mmCIF file of C-alpha atoms in Angstrom:
data_model
loop_
_atom_site.group_PDB
_atom_site.id
_atom_site.type_symbol
_atom_site.label_atom_id
_atom_site.label_comp_id
_atom_site.label_asym_id
_atom_site.label_seq_id
_atom_site.Cartn_x
_atom_site.Cartn_y
_atom_site.Cartn_z
ATOM 1 C CA MET A 1 92.751 121.785 99.660
ATOM 2 C CA LYS A 2 94.978 123.281 96.993
ATOM 3 C CA TYR A 3 97.935 122.142 99.058
ATOM 4 C CA ALA A 4 97.140 118.485 98.368
ATOM 5 C CA ARG A 5 97.032 119.027 94.595
ATOM 6 C CA GLU A 6 100.357 120.855 94.653
ATOM 7 C CA ARG A 7 101.978 118.164 96.800
ATOM 8 C CA LEU A 8 100.755 115.436 94.470
ATOM 9 C CA LYS A 9 102.271 117.210 91.463
ATOM 10 C CA GLU A 10 105.573 117.671 93.320
ATOM 11 C CA VAL A 11 105.839 114.085 94.488
ATOM 12 C CA PHE A 12 104.283 112.127 91.632
ATOM 13 C CA GLY A 13 105.015 114.409 88.654
ATOM 14 C CA PRO A 14 103.768 112.920 85.376
ATOM 15 C CA ALA A 15 101.596 110.358 87.183
ATOM 16 C CA ILE A 16 99.254 113.261 87.970
ATOM 17 C CA LEU A 17 97.643 113.624 84.555
ATOM 18 C CA GLU A 18 95.340 116.584 85.274
ATOM 19 C CA THR A 19 94.247 118.718 88.175
ATOM 20 C CA SER A 20 91.310 121.049 88.633
ATOM 21 C CA SER A 21 89.440 122.963 91.252
ATOM 22 C CA TYR A 22 85.788 123.874 91.286
ATOM 23 C CA LEU A 23 83.920 125.416 94.210
ATOM 24 C CA GLY A 24 86.575 124.229 96.613
ATOM 25 C CA ASN A 25 86.574 120.677 95.297
ATOM 26 C CA GLU A 26 90.116 119.709 94.416
ATOM 27 C CA THR A 27 90.487 116.983 91.828
ATOM 28 C CA ALA A 28 93.445 115.089 90.420
ATOM 29 C CA VAL A 29 93.403 112.553 87.598
ATOM 30 C CA VAL A 30 95.967 109.887 88.455
ATOM 31 C CA ALA A 31 97.708 107.304 86.273
ATOM 32 C CA LYS A 32 96.320 103.834 86.940
ATOM 33 C CA GLU A 33 99.711 102.418 87.963
ATOM 34 C CA LYS A 34 100.169 104.984 90.741
ATOM 35 C CA ILE A 35 96.742 105.129 92.350
ATOM 36 C CA VAL A 36 97.678 103.011 95.374
ATOM 37 C CA ASP A 37 100.860 105.027 95.983
ATOM 38 C CA VAL A 38 98.975 108.334 95.656
ATOM 39 C CA ILE A 39 96.228 107.269 98.058
ATOM 40 C CA LYS A 40 98.763 105.934 100.559
ATOM 41 C CA PHE A 41 100.673 109.215 100.319
ATOM 42 C CA LEU A 42 97.511 111.252 100.922
ATOM 43 C CA ARG A 43 96.566 109.063 103.881
ATOM 44 C CA ASP A 44 99.983 108.895 105.560
ATOM 45 C CA THR A 45 101.591 112.295 104.945
ATOM 46 C CA LYS A 46 101.574 114.669 107.902
ATOM 47 C CA GLY A 47 99.570 117.757 107.079
ATOM 48 C CA LEU A 48 97.403 115.933 104.561
ATOM 49 C CA GLU A 49 96.115 112.925 106.545
ATOM 50 C CA PHE A 50 93.188 111.913 104.337
ATOM 51 C CA ASN A 51 92.203 109.198 106.755
ATOM 52 C CA PHE A 52 88.572 108.761 105.704
ATOM 53 C CA MET A 53 87.532 107.321 102.377
ATOM 54 C CA MET A 54 84.075 108.782 101.834
ATOM 55 C CA ASP A 55 83.212 107.097 98.587
ATOM 56 C CA LEU A 56 84.406 105.235 95.550
ATOM 57 C CA CYS A 57 82.216 105.091 92.475
ATOM 58 C CA GLY A 58 82.343 104.393 88.763
ATOM 59 C CA ALA A 59 81.415 106.466 85.738
ATOM 60 C CA ASP A 60 80.947 105.428 82.133
ATOM 61 C CA TYR A 61 81.993 107.596 79.190
ATOM 62 C CA PRO A 62 81.482 105.369 76.119
ATOM 63 C CA GLU A 63 82.825 108.032 73.745
ATOM 64 C CA ARG A 64 86.246 108.161 75.457
ATOM 65 C CA PRO A 65 89.178 105.869 74.599
ATOM 66 C CA LEU A 66 89.492 105.142 78.320
ATOM 67 C CA ARG A 67 85.826 104.455 78.822
ATOM 68 C CA PHE A 68 85.534 104.028 82.588
ATOM 69 C CA GLU A 69 86.482 106.317 85.402
ATOM 70 C CA ILE A 70 86.769 105.378 89.061
ATOM 71 C CA VAL A 71 86.351 108.291 91.444
ATOM 72 C CA TYR A 72 87.774 108.240 94.977
ATOM 73 C CA ASN A 73 86.541 110.866 97.450
ATOM 74 C CA LEU A 74 88.814 111.285 100.444
ATOM 75 C CA TYR A 75 88.383 113.421 103.544
ATOM 76 C CA SER A 76 90.802 114.508 106.239
ATOM 77 C CA LEU A 77 89.291 114.458 109.715
ATOM 78 C CA SER A 78 92.136 116.615 111.052
ATOM 79 C CA THR A 79 92.277 119.323 108.346
ATOM 80 C CA LYS A 80 88.631 119.027 107.198
ATOM 81 C CA GLY A 81 89.941 118.944 103.630
ATOM 82 C CA ARG A 82 88.516 116.995 100.732
ATOM 83 C CA VAL A 83 90.155 115.681 97.627
ATOM 84 C CA ARG A 84 88.804 113.762 94.653
ATOM 85 C CA LEU A 85 90.962 111.355 92.673
ATOM 86 C CA LYS A 86 90.008 109.955 89.300
ATOM 87 C CA VAL A 87 91.508 107.018 87.445
ATOM 88 C CA ARG A 88 90.586 106.154 83.867
ATOM 89 C CA VAL A 89 90.578 102.579 82.606
ATOM 90 C CA PRO A 90 89.860 101.107 79.166
ATOM 91 C CA GLU A 91 86.945 98.868 78.334
ATOM 92 C CA SER A 92 89.359 96.171 77.149
ATOM 93 C CA ASN A 93 90.893 95.809 80.615
ATOM 94 C CA PRO A 94 88.708 97.492 83.235
ATOM 95 C CA SER A 95 90.828 96.744 86.278
ATOM 96 C CA LEU A 96 92.578 98.581 89.083
ATOM 97 C CA PRO A 97 94.475 97.506 92.181
ATOM 98 C CA SER A 98 92.302 97.217 95.260
ATOM 99 C CA ILE A 99 92.767 99.678 98.104
ATOM 100 C CA CYS A 100 91.046 97.460 100.697
ATOM 101 C CA ASN A 101 94.300 97.221 102.603
ATOM 102 C CA LEU A 102 94.350 101.037 102.977
ATOM 103 C CA TYR A 103 90.666 101.651 103.789
ATOM 104 C CA LYS A 104 88.307 98.944 105.001
ATOM 105 C CA ALA A 105 85.372 100.886 103.540
ATOM 106 C CA ALA A 106 86.785 100.234 100.068
ATOM 107 C CA ASN A 107 85.652 96.620 100.322
ATOM 108 C CA TRP A 108 81.984 97.494 99.885
ATOM 109 C CA PHE A 109 82.505 100.260 97.290
ATOM 110 C CA GLU A 110 84.802 98.171 95.104
ATOM 111 C CA ARG A 111 82.267 95.349 95.057
ATOM 112 C CA GLU A 112 79.550 97.820 94.107
ATOM 113 C CA ALA A 113 81.662 99.252 91.239
ATOM 114 C CA TYR A 114 82.376 95.714 90.074
ATOM 115 C CA ASP A 115 78.720 94.756 90.158
ATOM 116 C CA MET A 116 77.425 97.890 88.430
ATOM 117 C CA PHE A 117 80.231 98.613 85.908
ATOM 118 C CA GLY A 118 82.337 95.454 85.685
ATOM 119 C CA ILE A 119 85.472 97.146 87.025
ATOM 120 C CA ARG A 120 87.751 94.480 88.538
ATOM 121 C CA PHE A 121 89.824 95.327 91.597
ATOM 122 C CA GLU A 122 92.935 93.182 91.681
ATOM 123 C CA GLY A 123 93.685 91.862 95.154
ATOM 124 C CA HIS A 124 90.171 92.430 96.516
ATOM 125 C CA PRO A 125 89.483 89.787 99.196
ATOM 126 C CA ASN A 126 85.959 88.903 98.014
ATOM 127 C CA LEU A 127 85.143 90.443 94.656
ATOM 128 C CA LYS A 128 81.694 89.147 93.782
ATOM 129 C CA ARG A 129 78.340 90.692 92.993
ATOM 130 C CA LEU A 130 76.832 92.807 95.723
ATOM 131 C CA LEU A 131 73.528 94.321 94.537
ATOM 132 C CA THR A 132 72.510 91.805 91.902
ATOM 133 C CA PHE A 133 72.477 88.026 91.972
ATOM 134 C CA GLU A 134 75.354 85.865 90.756
ATOM 135 C CA GLU A 135 73.577 84.771 87.561
ATOM 136 C CA PHE A 136 72.836 88.380 86.553
ATOM 137 C CA GLU A 137 74.206 89.089 83.083
ATOM 138 C CA GLY A 138 75.772 92.445 82.280
ATOM 139 C CA TYR A 139 76.474 95.564 84.265
ATOM 140 C CA PRO A 140 73.382 97.708 84.826
ATOM 141 C CA LEU A 141 75.054 101.128 85.126
ATOM 142 C CA ARG A 142 76.967 100.884 81.865
ATOM 143 C CA LYS A 143 75.410 103.254 79.380
ATOM 144 C CA ASP A 144 75.043 100.514 76.775
ATOM 145 C CA TYR A 145 73.050 98.260 79.112
ATOM 146 C CA PRO A 146 69.592 97.852 77.511
ATOM 147 C CA VAL A 147 67.027 99.942 79.383
ATOM 148 C CA ASN A 148 64.248 97.435 78.797
ATOM 149 C CA LYS A 149 66.292 94.325 79.531
ATOM 150 C CA ARG A 150 64.578 92.177 82.118
ATOM 151 C CA PRO A 151 66.876 89.521 83.519
ATOM 152 C CA LYS A 152 65.395 86.229 84.524
ATOM 153 C CA ILE A 153 65.045 86.438 88.267
ATOM 154 C CA PRO A 154 65.891 83.238 90.108
ATOM 155 C CA THR A 155 63.090 81.604 92.013
ATOM 156 C CA PRO A 156 63.491 81.004 95.737
ATOM 157 C CA ASP A 157 64.221 77.321 94.993
ATOM 158 C CA THR A 158 67.282 78.255 92.957
ATOM 159 C CA LEU A 159 68.462 80.824 95.513
ATOM 160 C CA VAL A 160 68.471 78.336 98.389
ATOM 161 C CA ARG A 161 70.969 75.640 97.594
#
């Protein structure tokens, strides 16, 4: 889907920080401030029509100045094209705007990224832990999360309130 990468560079210019292609997988690294506009453009532009959000996930690169990366995988049901978008955020402010208003599936994936990495999605309708319990401390998929840490698991009495 080279066409999508080229269109993004034309329309969004410097907000497209990097692009690459590997084995037919087209990728663009997008500035944090423009991610909603880029996704809306990819979804709504005739000829692109990325109308299915396949996945959203986090990645942790502790050695980078912008430690966290959120990866959006989009698919076009009409063109059968795929595109991957990446946004990098710093550890000091790991937040992005929510895209729940563009794709309903984002609701679940954003909660998962929040629970596992601590990435906050501004404007999410119900951003709370999804896979762990509310009292869970830390974010288990961060690379600095202690491997042997055993959180105190609430007893059934404390779960039912």
